[in-house]
CSV table of C-alpha atoms in Angstrom, one decimal:
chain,number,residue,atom,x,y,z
U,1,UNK,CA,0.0,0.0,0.0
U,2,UNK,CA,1.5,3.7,-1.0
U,3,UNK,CA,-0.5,5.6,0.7
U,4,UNK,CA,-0.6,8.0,3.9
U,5,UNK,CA,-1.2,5.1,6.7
U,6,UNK,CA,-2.4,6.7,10.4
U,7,UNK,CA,-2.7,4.2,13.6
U,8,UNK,CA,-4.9,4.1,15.4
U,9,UNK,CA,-7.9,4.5,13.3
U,10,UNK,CA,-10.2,4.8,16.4
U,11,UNK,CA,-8.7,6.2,20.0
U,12,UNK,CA,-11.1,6.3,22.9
U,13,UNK,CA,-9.5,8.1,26.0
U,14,UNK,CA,-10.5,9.5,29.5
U,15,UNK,CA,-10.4,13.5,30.2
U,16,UNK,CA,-6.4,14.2,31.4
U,17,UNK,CA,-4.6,11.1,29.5
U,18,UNK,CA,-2.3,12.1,27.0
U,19,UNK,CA,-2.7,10.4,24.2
U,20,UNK,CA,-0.2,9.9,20.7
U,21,UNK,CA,-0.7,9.2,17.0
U,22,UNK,CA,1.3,8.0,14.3
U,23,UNK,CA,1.2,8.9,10.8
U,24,UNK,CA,3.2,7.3,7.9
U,25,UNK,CA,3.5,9.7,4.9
U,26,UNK,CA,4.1,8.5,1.2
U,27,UNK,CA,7.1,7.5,1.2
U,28,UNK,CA,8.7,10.0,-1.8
U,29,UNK,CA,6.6,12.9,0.1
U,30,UNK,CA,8.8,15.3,2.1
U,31,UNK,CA,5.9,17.6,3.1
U,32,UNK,CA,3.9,16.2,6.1
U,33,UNK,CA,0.8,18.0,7.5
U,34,UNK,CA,-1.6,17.5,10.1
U,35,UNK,CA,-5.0,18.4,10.1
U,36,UNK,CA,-8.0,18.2,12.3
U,37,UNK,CA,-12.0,17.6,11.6
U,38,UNK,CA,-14.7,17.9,14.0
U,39,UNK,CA,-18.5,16.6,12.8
U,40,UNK,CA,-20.0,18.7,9.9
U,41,UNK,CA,-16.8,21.0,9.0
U,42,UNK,CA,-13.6,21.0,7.2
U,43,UNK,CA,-10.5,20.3,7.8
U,44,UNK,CA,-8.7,23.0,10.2
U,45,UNK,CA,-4.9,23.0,9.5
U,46,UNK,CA,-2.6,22.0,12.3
U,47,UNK,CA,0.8,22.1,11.7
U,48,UNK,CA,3.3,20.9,8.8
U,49,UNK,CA,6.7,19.7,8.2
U,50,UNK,CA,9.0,19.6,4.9
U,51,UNK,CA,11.1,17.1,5.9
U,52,UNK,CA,12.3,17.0,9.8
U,53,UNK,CA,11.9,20.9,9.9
U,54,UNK,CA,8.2,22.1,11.4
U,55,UNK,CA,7.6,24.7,9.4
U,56,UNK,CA,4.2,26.1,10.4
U,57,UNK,CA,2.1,26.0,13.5
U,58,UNK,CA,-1.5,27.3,13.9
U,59,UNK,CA,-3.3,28.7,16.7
U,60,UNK,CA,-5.1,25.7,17.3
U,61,UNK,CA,-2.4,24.1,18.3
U,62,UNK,CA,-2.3,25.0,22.1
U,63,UNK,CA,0.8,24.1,24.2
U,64,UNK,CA,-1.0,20.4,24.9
U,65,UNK,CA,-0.3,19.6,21.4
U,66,UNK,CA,2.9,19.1,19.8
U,67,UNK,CA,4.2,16.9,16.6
U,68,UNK,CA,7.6,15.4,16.0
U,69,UNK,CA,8.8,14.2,12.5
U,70,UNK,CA,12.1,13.2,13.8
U,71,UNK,CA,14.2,11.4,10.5
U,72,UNK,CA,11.6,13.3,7.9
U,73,UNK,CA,9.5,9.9,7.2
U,74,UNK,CA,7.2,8.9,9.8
U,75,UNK,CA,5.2,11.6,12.5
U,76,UNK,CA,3.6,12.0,15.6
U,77,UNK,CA,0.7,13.9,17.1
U,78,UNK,CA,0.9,14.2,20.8
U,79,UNK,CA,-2.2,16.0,22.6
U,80,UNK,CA,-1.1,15.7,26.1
U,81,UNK,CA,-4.5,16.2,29.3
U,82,UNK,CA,-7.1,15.2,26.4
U,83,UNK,CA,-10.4,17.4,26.7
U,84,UNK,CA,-13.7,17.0,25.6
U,85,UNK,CA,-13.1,19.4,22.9
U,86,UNK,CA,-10.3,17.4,21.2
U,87,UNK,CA,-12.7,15.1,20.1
U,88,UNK,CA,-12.4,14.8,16.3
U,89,UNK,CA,-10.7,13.3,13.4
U,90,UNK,CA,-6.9,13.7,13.1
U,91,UNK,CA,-6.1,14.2,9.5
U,92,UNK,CA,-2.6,13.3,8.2
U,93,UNK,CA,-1.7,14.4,4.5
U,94,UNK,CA,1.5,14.4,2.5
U,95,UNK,CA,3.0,15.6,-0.5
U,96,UNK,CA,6.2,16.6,-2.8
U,97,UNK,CA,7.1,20.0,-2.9
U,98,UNK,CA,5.9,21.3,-6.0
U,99,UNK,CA,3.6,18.9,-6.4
U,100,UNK,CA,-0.3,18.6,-7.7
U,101,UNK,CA,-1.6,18.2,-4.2
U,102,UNK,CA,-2.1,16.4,-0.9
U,103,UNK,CA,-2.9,13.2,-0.5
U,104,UNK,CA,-4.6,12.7,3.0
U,105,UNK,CA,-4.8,9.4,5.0
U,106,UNK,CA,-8.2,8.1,6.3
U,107,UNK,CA,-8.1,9.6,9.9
U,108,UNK,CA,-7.4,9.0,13.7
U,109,UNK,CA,-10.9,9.1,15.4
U,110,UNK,CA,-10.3,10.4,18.7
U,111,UNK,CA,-13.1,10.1,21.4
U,112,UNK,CA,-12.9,11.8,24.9
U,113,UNK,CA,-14.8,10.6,27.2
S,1,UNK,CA,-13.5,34.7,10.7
S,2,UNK,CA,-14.6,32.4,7.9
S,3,UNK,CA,-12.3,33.1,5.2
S,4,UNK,CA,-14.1,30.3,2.8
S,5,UNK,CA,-17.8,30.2,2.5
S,6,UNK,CA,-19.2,27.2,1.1
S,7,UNK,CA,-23.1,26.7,0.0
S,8,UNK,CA,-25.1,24.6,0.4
S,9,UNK,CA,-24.8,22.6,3.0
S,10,UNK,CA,-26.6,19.9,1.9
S,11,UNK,CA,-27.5,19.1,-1.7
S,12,UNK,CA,-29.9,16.2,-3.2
S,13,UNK,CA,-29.8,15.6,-7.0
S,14,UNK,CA,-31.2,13.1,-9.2
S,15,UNK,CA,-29.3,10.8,-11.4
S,16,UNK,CA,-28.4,11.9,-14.3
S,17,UNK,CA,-28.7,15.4,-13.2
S,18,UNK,CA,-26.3,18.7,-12.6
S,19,UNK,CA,-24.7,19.1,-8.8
S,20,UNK,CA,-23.7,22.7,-8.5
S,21,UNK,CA,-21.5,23.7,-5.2
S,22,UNK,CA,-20.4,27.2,-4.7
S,23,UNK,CA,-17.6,28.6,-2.5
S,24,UNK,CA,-16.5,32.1,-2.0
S,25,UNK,CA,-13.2,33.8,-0.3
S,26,UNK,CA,-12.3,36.6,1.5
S,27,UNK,CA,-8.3,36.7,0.9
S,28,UNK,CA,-6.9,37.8,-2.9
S,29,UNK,CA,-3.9,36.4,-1.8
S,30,UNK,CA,-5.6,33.0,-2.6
S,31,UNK,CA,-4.3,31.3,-6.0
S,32,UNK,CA,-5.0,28.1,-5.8
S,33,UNK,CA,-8.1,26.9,-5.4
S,34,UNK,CA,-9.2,22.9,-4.8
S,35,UNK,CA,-12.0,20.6,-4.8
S,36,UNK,CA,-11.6,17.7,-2.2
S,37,UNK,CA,-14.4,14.7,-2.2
S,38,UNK,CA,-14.9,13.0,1.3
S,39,UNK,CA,-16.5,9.4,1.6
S,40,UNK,CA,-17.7,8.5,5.4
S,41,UNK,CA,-14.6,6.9,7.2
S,42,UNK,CA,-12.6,8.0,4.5
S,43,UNK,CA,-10.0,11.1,4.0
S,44,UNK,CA,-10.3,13.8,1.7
S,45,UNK,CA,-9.0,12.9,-1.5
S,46,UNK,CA,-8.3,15.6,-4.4
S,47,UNK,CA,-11.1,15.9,-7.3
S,48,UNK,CA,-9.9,18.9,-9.4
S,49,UNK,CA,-8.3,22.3,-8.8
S,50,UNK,CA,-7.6,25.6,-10.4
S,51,UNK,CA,-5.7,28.7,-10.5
S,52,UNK,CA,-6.9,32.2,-11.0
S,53,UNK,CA,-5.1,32.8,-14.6
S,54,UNK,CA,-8.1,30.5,-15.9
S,55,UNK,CA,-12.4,30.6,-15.6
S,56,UNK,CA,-13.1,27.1,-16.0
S,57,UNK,CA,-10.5,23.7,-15.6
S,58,UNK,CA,-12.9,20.4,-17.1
S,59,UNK,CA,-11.9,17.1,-16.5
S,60,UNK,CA,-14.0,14.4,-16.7
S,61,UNK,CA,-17.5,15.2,-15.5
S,62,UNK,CA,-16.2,18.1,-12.9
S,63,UNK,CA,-15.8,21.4,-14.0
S,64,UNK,CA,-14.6,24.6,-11.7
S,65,UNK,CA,-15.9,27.7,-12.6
S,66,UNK,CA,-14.1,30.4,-11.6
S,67,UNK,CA,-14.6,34.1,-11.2
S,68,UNK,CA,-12.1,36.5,-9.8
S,69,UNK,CA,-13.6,39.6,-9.8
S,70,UNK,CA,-16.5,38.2,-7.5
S,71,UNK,CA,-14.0,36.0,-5.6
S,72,UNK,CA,-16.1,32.9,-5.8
S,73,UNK,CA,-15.7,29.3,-7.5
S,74,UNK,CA,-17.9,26.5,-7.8
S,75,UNK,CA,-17.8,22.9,-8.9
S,76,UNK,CA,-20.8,21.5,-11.3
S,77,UNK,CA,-20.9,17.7,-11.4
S,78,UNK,CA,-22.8,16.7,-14.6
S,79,UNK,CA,-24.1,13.5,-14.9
S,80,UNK,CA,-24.1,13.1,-11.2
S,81,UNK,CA,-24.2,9.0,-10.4
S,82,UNK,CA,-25.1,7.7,-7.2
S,83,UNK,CA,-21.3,7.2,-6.3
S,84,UNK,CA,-20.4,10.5,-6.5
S,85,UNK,CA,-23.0,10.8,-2.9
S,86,UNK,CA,-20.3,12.3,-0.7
S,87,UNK,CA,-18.9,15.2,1.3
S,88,UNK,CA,-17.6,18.1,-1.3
S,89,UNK,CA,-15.0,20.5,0.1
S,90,UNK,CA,-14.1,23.3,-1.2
S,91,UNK,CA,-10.4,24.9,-0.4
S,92,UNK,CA,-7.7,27.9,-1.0
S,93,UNK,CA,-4.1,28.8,-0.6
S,94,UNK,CA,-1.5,31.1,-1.1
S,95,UNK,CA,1.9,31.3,-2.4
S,96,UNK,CA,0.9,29.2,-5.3
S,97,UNK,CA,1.8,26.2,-4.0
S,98,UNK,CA,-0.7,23.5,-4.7
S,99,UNK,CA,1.2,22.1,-1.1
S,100,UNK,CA,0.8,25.0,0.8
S,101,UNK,CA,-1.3,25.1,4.1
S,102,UNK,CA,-4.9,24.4,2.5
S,103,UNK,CA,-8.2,26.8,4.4
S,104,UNK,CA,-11.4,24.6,3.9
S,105,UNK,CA,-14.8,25.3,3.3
S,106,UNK,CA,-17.5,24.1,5.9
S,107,UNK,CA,-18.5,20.9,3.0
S,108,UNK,CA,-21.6,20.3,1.0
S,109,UNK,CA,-23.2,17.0,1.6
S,110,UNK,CA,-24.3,15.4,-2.1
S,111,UNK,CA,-26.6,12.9,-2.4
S,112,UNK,CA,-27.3,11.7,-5.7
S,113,UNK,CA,-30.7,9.4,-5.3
S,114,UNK,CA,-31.2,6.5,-8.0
């Protein structure tokens, strides 16, 4: 399979655990980005990488959050004392620079309970 | 602040028929302009995108219309099949990267009935 793999696919977690995702990018890509859905909206950009470098961070990323690409291939998501309100689906997307476009993997659904 | 509008929200079309979703943006820094298609459980996956140096991009049966003086885009399905029932989304970026931080519409639900 080539494309953009994310574990776990479903992530069920009490209020105050930390929890961590993976995603495996395409493995040519060198641009990495994370993205995060909520019921009925778009995706709302998180953060990205071009290779090991983190390049851009939004807003929404609050100091729970962080992401690591360490070598350039693979990343993680950390969201460390989960809330209610981090409930969604964790989008991971890669691409080449210069490229036609992202391809997104299908999602880390994360429940907090 | 919404910087891409997207209507409608929800969208039911007969077979055969024309699906028509419209988007419109705030930021003329915006040049490249996507159409993402969502199945349930699935990730967005690229349908067809455009760049403001054209009105129209065709391929297949999607076609972006484009209008820069009114800052507003739309994607016409023709032919709509009962497949093509999914989440549209439209998007935009700057820097005229087509791998440049992407701002999302709020997503038009299609269903195409049989």
């Amino acid at each position: 399979d080539t494309g953009v793999s994310q574990d776990p696919r479903h992530k069920i977690t009490k209020r105050g655990q930390n929890v961590t995702f993976r995603c495996d990018p395409i493995s040519e890509h060198n641009r990495l980005y994370w993205y995060r859905q909520t019921l009925g909206q778009g995706p709302e950009f998180l953060t990205y990488f071009q290779n090991e470098a983190q390049l851009e961070k939004s807003r929404l990323l609050s100091d729970r959050f962080s992401a690591e690409r360490p070598k350039g291939s693979f990343s993680t998501l950390e969201i460390q004392r989960t809330e209610q309100g981090d409930s969604a689906m964790y989008l991971c997307a890669s691409s080449a620079t210069g490229g036609y476009g992202y391809t997104f993997g299908s999602g880390t659904r994360l429940t907090v309970v | 602040q919404q910087q891409v509008k997207q209507s409608p929200q929800s969208l039911i079309v007969q077979k055969g028929g024309i699906s028509i979703i419209n988007c419109a943006y705030e930021n003329t820094a915006f040049d490249y302009f996507p159409w993402y298609q969502q199945f349930p459980g699935k990730g967005p996956a690229l349908l067809i995108a455009i760049r403001p140096d054209v009105s129209e991009k065709k391929e297949g049966r999607f076609t972006i219309s484009f209008n820069k003086s009114a800052k507003q885009f739309s994607l016409h399905i023709m032919d709509s099949q009962p497949g093509d029932s999914a989440t549209y989304f439209c998007a935009a970026s700057k820097g005229s990267g087509a791998t440049n931080k992407l701002i999302f519409g709020t997503g038009t639900l299609l269903a195409v009935q049989p």
